[in-house]
Backbone as CSV, one residue per row, in Angstrom:
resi,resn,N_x,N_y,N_z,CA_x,CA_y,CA_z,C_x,C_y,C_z
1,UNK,156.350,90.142,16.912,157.193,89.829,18.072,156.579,88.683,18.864
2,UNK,157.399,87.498,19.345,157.226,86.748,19.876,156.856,86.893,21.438
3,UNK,155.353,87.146,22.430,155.257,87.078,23.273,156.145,86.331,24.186
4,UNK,155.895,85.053,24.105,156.620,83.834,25.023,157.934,83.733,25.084
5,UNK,158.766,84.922,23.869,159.937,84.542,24.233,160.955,85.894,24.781
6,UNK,162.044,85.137,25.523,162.583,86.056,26.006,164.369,85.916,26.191
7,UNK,165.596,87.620,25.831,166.225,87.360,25.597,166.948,87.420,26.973
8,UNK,168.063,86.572,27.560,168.594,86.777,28.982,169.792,86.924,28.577
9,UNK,170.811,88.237,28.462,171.786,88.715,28.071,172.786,88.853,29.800
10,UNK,173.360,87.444,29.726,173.949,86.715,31.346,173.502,85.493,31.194
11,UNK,173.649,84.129,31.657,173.722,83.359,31.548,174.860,82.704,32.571
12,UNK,174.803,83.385,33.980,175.876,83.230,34.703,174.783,82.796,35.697
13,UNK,175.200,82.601,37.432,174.707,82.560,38.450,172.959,82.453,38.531
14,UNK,173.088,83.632,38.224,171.318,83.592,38.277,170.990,83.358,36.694
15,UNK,171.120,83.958,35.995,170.456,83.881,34.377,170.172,82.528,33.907
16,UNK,171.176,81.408,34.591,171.119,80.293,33.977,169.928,79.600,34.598
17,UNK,169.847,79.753,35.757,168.185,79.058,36.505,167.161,79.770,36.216
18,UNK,167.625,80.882,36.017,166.186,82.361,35.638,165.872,81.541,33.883
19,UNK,166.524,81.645,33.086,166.384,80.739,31.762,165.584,79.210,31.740
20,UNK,166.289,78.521,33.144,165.341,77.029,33.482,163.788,77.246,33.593
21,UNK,163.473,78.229,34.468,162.354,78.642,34.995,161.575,78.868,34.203
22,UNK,161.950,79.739,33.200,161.111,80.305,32.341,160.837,79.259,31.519
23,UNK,161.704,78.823,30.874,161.299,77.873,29.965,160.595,76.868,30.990
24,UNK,160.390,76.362,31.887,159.245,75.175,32.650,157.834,76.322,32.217
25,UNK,157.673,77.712,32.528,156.801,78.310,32.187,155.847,78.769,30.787
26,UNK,156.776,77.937,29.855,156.280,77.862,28.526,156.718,78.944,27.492
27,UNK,158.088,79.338,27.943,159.206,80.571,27.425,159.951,79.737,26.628
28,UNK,160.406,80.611,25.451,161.111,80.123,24.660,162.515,80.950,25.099
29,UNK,163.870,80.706,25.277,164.794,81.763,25.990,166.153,81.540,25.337
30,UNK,166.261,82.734,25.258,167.715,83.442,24.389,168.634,83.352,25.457
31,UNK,169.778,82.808,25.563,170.887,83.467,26.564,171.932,83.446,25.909
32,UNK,172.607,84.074,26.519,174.531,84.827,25.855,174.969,84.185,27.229
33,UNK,176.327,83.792,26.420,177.641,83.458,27.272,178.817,84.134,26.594
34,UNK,179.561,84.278,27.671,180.402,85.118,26.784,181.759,83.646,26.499
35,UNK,180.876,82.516,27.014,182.589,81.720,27.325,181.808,80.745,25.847
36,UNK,182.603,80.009,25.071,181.992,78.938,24.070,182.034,77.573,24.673
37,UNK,182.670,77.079,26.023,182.583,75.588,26.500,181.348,75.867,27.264
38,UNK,181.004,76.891,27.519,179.451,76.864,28.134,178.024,76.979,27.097
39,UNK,178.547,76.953,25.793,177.457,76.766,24.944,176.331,75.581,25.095
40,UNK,177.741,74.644,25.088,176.602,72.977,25.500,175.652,73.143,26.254
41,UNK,176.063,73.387,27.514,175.590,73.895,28.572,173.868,74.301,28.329
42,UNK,174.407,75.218,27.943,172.851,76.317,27.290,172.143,75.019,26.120
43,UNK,172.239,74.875,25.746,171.673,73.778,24.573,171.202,72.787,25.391
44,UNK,171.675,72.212,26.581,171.372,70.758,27.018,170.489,71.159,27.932
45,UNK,170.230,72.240,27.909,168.880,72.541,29.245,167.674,73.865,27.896
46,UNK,167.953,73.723,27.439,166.844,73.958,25.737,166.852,75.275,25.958
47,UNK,168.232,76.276,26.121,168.254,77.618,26.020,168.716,77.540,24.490
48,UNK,168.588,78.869,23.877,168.898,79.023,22.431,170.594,79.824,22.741
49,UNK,171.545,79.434,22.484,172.650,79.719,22.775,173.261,80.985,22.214
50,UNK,173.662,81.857,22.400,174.785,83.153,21.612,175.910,83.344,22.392
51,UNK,176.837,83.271,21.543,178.067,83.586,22.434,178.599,84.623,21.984
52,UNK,178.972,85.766,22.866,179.913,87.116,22.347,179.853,87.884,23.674
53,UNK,181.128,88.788,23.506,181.358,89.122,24.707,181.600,90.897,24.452
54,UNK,180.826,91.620,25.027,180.307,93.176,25.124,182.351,93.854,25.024
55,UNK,182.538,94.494,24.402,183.504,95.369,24.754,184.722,94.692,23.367
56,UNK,184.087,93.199,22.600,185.030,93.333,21.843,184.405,93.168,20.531
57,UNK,185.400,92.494,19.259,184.380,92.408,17.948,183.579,91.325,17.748
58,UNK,182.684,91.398,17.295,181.674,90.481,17.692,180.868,90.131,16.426
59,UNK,180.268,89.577,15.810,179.141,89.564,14.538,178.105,90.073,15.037
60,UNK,177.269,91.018,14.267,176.541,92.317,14.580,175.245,91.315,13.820
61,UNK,175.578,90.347,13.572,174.008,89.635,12.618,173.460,88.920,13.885
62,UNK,174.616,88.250,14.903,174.249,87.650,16.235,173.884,88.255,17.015
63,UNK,174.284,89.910,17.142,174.122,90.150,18.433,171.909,90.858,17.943
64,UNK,171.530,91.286,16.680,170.553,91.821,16.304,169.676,90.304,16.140
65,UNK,170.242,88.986,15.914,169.271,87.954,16.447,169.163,87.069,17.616
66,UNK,170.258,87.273,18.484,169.901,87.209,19.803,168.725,88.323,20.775
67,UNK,168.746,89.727,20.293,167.354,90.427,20.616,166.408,90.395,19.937
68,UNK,166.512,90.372,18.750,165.177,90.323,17.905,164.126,89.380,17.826
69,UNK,162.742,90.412,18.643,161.813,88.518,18.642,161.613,88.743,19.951
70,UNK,162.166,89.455,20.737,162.074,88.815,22.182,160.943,89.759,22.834
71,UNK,160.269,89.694,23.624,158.524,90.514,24.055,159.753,91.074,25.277
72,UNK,160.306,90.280,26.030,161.156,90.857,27.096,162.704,90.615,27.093
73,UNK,163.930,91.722,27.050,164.889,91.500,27.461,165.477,91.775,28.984
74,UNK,166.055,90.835,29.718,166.759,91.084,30.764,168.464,91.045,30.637
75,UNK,168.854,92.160,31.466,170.052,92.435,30.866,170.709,92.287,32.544
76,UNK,171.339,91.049,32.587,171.560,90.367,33.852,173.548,90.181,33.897
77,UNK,174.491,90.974,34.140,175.731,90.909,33.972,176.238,92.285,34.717
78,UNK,177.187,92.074,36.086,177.624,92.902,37.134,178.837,93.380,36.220
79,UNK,179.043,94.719,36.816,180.559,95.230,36.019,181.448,94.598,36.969
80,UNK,182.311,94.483,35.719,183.453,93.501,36.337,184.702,94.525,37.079
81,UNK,185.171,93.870,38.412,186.040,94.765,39.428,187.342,95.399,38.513
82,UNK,187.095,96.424,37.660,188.288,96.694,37.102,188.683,97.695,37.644
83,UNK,189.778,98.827,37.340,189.998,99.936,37.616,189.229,101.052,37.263
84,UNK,188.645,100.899,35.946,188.206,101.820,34.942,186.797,100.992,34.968
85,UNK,185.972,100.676,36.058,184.627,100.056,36.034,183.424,100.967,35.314
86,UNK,183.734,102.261,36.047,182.631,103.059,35.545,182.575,103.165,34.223
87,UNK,183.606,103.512,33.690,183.238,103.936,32.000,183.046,102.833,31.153
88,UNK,183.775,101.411,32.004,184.029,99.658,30.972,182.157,99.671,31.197
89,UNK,182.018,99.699,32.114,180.663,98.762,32.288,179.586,100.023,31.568
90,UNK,179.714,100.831,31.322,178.529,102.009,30.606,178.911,101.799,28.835
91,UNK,179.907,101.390,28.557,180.533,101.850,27.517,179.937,99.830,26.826
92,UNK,179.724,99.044,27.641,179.327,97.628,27.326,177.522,97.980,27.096
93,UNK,177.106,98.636,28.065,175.694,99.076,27.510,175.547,99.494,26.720
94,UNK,176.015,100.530,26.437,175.939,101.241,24.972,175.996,100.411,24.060
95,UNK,176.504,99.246,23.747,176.800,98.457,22.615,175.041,97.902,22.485
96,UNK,174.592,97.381,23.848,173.281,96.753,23.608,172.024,97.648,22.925
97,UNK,172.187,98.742,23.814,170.910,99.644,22.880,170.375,99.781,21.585
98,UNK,171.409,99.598,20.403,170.753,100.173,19.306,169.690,99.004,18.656
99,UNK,170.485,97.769,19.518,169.578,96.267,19.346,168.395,96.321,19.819
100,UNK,167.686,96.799,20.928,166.540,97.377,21.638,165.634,98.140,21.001
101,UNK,164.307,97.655,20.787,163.163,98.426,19.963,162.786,98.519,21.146
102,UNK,161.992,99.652,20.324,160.781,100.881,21.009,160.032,100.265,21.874
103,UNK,159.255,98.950,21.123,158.206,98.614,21.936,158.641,97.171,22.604
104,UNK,160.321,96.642,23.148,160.611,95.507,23.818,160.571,95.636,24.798
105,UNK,159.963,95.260,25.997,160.120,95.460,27.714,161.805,95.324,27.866
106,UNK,162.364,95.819,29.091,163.499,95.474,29.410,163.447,95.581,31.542
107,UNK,163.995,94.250,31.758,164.587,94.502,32.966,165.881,94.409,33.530
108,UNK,166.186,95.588,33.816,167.735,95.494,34.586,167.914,95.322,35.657
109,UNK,168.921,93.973,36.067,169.186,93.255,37.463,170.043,94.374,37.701
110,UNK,169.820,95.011,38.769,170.729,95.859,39.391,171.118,95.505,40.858
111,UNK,171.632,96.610,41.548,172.198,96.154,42.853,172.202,96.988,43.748
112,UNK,171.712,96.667,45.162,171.377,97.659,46.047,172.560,98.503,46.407
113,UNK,173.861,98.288,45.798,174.949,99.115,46.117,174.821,100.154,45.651
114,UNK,173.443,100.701,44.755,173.679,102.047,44.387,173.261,103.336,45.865
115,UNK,172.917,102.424,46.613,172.251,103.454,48.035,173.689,103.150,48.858
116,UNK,173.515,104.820,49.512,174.625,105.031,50.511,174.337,104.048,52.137
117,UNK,175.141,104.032,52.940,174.876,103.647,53.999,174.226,104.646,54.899
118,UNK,172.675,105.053,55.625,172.206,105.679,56.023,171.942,105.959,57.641
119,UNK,171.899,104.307,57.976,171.766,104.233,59.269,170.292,104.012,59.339
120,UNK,169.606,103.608,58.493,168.537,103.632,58.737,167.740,102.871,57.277
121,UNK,166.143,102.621,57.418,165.802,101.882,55.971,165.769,102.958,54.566
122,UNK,166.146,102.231,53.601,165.992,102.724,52.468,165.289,102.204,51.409
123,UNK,164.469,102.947,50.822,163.551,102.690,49.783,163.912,103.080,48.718
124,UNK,163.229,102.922,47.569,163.464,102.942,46.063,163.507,104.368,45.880
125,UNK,163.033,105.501,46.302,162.933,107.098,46.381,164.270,108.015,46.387
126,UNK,164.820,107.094,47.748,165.556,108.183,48.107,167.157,108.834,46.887
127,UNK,167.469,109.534,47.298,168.836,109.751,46.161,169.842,108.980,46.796
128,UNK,170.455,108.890,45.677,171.564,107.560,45.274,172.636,108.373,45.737
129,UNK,173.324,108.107,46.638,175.086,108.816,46.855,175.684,107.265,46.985
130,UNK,176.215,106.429,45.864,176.978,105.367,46.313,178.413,105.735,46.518
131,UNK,178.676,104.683,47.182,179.883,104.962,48.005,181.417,104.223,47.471
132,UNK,180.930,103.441,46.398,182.000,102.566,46.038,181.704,102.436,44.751
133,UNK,182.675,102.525,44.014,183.207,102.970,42.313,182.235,101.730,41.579
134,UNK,181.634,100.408,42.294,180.878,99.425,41.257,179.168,100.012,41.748
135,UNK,179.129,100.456,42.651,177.913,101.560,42.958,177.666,102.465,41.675
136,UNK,178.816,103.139,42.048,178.281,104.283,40.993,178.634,103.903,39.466
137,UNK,178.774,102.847,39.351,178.474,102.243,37.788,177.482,101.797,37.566
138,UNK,177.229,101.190,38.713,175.706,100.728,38.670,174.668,101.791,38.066
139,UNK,174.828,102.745,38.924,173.834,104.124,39.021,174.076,104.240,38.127
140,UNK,175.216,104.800,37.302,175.289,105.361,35.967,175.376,104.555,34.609
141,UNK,174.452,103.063,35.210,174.265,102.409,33.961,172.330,102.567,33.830
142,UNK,172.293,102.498,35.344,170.449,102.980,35.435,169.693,103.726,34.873
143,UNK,170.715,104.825,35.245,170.674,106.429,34.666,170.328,106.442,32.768
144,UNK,171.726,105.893,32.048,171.792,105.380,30.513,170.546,104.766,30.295
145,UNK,170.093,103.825,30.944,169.008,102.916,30.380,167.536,103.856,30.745
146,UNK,167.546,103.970,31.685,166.064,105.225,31.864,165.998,106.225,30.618
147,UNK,167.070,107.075,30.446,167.346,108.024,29.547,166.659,107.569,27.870
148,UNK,166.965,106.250,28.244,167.008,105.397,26.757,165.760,104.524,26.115
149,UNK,165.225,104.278,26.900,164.001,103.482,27.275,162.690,103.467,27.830
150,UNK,163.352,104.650,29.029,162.002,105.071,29.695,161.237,104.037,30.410
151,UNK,160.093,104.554,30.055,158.506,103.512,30.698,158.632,101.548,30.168
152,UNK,159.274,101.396,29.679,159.607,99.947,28.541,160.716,99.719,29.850
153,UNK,161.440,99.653,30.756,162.615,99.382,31.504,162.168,99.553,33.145
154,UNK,162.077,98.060,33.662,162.160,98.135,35.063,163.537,97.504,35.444
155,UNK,163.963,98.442,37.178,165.069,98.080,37.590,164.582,97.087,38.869
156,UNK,165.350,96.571,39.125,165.619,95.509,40.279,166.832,95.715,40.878
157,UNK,166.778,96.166,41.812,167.918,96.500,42.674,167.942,95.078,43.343
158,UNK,168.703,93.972,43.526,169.153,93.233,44.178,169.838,93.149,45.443
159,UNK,169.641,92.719,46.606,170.546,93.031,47.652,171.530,91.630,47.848
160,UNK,172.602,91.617,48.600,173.528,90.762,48.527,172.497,89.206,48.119
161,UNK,173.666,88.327,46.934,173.010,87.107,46.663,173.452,85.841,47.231
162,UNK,172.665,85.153,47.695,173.024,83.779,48.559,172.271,82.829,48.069
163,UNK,172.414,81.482,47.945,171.612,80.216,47.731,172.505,79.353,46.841
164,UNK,172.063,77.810,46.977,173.103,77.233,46.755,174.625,77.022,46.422
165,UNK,174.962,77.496,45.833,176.953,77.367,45.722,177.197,78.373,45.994
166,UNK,176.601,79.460,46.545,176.814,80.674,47.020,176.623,80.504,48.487
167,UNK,177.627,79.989,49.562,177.235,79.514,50.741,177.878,80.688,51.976
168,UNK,177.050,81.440,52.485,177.233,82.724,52.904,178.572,82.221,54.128
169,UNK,178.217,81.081,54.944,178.827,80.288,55.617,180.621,80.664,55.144
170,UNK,181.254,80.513,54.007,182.482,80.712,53.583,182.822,82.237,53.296
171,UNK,182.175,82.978,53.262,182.338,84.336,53.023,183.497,84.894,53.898
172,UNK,183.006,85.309,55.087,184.275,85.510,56.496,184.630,84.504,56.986
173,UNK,184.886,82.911,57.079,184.835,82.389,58.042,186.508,82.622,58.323
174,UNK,186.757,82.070,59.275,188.211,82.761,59.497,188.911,83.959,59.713
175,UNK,187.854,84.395,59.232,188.946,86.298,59.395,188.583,86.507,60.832
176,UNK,189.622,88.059,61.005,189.271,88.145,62.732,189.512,89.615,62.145
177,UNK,189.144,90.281,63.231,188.868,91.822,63.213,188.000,92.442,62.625
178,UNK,186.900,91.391,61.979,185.889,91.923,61.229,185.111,93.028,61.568
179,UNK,184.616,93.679,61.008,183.973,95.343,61.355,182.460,95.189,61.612
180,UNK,181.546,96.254,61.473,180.108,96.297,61.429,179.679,94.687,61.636
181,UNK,180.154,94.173,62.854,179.240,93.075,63.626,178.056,93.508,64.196
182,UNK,177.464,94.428,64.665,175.912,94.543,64.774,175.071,95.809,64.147
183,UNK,175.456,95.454,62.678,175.056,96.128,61.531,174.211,94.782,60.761
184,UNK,172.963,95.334,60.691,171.880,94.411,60.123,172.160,94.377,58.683
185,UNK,171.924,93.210,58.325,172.569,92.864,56.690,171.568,92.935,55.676
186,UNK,171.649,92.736,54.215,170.528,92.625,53.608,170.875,91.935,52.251
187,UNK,169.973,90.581,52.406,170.812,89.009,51.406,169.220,89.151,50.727
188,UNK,169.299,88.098,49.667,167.972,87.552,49.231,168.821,85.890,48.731
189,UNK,167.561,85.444,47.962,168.100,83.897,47.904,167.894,83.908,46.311
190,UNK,168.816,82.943,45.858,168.282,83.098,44.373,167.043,82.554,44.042
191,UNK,166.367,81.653,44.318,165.362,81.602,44.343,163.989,82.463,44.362
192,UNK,164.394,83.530,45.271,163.661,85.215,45.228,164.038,85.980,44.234
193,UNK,165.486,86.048,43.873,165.934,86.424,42.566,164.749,86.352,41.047
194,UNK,164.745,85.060,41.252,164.345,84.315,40.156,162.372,85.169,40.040
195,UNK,161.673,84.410,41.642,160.484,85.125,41.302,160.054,86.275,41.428
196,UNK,161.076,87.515,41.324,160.886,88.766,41.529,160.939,88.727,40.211
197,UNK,161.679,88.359,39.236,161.749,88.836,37.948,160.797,88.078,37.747
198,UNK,159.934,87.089,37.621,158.604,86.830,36.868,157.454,87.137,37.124
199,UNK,157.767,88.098,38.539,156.563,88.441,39.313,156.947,90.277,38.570
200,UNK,157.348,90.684,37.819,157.696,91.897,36.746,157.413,91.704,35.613
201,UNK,157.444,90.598,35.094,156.557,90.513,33.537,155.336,90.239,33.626
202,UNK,154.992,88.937,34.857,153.607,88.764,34.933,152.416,89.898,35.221
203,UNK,153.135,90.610,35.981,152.518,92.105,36.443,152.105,92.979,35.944
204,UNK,153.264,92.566,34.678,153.508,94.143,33.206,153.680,95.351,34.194
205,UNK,154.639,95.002,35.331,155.201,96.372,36.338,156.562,96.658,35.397
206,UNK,156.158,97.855,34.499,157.567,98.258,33.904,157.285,99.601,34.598
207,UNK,158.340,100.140,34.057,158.860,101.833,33.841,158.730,102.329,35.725
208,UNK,159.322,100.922,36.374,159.587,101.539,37.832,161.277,101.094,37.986
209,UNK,161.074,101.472,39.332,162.535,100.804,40.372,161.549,99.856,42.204
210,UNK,162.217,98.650,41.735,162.010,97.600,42.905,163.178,97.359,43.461
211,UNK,163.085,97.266,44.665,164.096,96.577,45.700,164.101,94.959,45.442
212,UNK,164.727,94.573,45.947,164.447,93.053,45.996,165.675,92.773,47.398
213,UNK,165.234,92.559,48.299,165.654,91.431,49.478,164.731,91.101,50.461
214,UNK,165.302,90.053,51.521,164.911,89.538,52.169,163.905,90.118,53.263
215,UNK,163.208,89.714,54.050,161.954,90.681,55.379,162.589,91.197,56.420
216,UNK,164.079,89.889,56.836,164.260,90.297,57.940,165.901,90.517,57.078
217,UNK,166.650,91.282,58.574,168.076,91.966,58.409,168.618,91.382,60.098
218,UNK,169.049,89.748,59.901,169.973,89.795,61.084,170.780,90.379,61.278
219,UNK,171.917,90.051,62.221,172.832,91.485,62.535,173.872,90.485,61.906
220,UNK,175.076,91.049,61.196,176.009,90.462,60.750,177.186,89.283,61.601
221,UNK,177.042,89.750,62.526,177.670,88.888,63.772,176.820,87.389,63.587
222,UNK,175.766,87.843,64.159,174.865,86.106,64.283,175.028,85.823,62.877
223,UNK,174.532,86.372,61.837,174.421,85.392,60.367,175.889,84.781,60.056
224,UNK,177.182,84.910,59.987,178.067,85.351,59.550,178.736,83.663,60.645
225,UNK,178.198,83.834,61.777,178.535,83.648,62.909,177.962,81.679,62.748
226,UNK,176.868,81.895,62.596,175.945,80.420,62.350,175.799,79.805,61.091
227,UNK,176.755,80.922,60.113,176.229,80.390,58.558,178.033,79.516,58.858
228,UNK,178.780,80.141,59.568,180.642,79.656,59.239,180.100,77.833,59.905
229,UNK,179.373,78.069,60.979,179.500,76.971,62.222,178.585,75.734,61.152
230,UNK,177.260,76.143,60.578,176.636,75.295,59.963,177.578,74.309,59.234
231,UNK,178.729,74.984,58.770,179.544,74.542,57.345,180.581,73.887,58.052
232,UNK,180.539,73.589,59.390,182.184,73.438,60.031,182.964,74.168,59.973
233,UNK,182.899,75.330,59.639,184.088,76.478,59.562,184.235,76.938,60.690
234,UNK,185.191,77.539,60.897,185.956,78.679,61.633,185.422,79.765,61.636
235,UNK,184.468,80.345,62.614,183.816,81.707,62.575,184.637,82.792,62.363
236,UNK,183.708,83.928,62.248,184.648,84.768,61.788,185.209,85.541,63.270
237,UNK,185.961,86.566,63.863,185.753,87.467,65.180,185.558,88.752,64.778
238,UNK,184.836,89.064,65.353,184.118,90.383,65.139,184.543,91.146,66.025
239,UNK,184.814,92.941,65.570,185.431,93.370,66.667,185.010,94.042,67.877
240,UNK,185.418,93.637,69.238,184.245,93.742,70.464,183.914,95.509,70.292
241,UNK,184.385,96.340,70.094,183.712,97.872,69.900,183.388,98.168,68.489
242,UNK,183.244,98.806,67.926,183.318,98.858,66.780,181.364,99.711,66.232
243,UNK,181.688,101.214,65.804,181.262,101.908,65.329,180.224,101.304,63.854
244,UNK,179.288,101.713,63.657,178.378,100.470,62.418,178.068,101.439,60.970
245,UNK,177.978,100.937,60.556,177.411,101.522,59.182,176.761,100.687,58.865
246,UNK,175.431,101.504,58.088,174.642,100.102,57.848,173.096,100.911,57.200
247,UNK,172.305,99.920,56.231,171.382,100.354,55.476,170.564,99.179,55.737
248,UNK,168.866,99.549,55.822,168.514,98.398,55.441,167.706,98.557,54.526
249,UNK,167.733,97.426,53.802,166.688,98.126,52.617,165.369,97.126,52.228
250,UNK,164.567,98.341,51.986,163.444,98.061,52.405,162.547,97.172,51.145
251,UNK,161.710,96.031,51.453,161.148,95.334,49.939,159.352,95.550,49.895
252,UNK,159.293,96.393,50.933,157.774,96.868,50.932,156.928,96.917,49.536
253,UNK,157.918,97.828,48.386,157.308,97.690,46.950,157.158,96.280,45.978
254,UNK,158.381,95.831,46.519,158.258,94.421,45.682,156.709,93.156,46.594
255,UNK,156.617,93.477,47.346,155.191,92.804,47.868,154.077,93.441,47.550
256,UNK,153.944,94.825,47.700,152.563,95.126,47.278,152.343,95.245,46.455
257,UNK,153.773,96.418,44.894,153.076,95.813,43.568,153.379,94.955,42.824
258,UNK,154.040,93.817,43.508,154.183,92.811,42.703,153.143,92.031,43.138
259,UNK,152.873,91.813,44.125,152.207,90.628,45.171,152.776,89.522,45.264
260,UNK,153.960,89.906,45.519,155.369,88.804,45.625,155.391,88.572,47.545
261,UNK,155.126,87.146,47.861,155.852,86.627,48.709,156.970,85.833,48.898
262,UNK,157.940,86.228,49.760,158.957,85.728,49.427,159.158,84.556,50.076
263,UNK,160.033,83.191,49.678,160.413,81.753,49.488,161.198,82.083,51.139
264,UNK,161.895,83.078,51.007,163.142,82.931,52.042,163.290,84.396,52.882
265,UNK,161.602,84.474,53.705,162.043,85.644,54.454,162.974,85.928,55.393
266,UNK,163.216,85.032,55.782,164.200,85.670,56.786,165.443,84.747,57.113
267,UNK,166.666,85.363,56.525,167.731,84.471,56.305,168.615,83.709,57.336
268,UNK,168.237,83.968,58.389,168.942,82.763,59.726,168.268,81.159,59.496
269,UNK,166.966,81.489,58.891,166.471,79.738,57.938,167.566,79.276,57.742
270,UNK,168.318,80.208,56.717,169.585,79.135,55.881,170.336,78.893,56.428
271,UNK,170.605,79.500,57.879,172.133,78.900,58.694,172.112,78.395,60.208
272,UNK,170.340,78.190,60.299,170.058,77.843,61.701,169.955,76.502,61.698
């Protein structure tokens, strides 16, 4: 098995700079697209290209040499907003596993939507009650892969993603009646994205669960508020009473056992 190389099964948003990175780091890197005009793409920045898309028929010789070889797979692709999310997006994992040896690391980009709203901080410990149907796909794709993998599989819970073409600024701008205005938020930057996952292989931190966001949690009003104005937009209005829900979640683990500092602690940087 090839140490240096590694397979990135996504090739979207983050996967495609997470793939740049690595390879500046002396990685040789696998990525899947599921689209074929984005093949070039992958080729002209020296990713090794596969194209196929989870849920239909596919060549089974591609999908066993797109993993095979690889010291680490990251399995980087959100279930898509369907009706039937929970069972589409568990039932797309299942396809990847039998490709997965015993002894390949794996990290799964996950998403802090698997924690309920508490009112208070949340850490990697507590139990999962998500609250919304791509939550609990999430969870119950975590769940599959632990079951499956064990100690060889770290998760990364991700909290909302922002940085370049992702400009938080356009999110609400314009709306009015917006809710949980002084409910503290919780973003990271892709850029943190990126060195949380190399700060997990470099570490050899498998067979846990990490948080990954930002230090600080402005209140949704101000961020929301200075990210619309930065952009020339139309702020959003927030509504003057209004009852909060709200989590913050906590990245205490991703600093101490990673010894990860983060690029973008505290996200009013990006819109002040």
């Amino acid at each position: 098995m090839n140490n240096k190389q590694i397979s990135i099964l996504g090739c979207g948003w983050l996967g495609l700079p997470l793939a740049e990175f690595l390879i500046d780091k002396g990685y040789t890197v696998k990525g899947s697209t599921t689209s074929q005009t984005k093949e070039k793409t992958l080729k002209e920045r020296n990713i090794i290209p596969f194209v196929f898309k989870l849920g239909e028929s596919y060549d089974k010789t591609l999908m066993n040499d797109f993993f095979s070889d690889s010291e680490v797979i990251i399995i980087n692709f959100p279930p898509k907003r369907i009706p039937n999310i929970f069972n589409v997006y568990q039932e797309q994992i299942k396809e990847v596993l039998p490709y997965i040896k015993p002894e390949q690391k794996v990290i799964f980009v996950s998403s802090t939507s698997v924690y309920q709203n508490t009112n208070d901080w949340v850490i990697e410990t507590i139990e999962n009650k998500p609250e919304k149907e791509s939550g609990k796909a999430v969870l119950a794709v975590e769940q599959l892969l632990q079951a499956h993998l064990k100690n060889n599989l770290t998760i990364l819970r991700l909290a909302g993603l922002i940085g370049y073409d992702r400009v938080p600024g356009r999110f609400l701008a314009k709306k009015k009646e917006v809710s949980n205005g002084k409910a503290p938020i919780n973003v990271i930057h892709q850029d943190d994205c990126i060195g949380l996952i190399y700060a997990i292989i470099s570490e050899n931190a498998w067979g846990t669960v990490i948080n990954g966001c930002a230090d600080e949690h402005p209140l949704r009003e101000t961020f929301y508020t200075l990210a619309a104005e930065k952009e020339g937009l139309i702020p959003p209005e927030f509504k003057a009473s209004d009852s909060i829900e709200f989590k913050k979640i906590s990245n205490t683990k991703s600093k101490t056992l990673l010894k990860y500092n983060y690029k973008y602690p505290d996200p009013l940087i990006l819109v002040s």
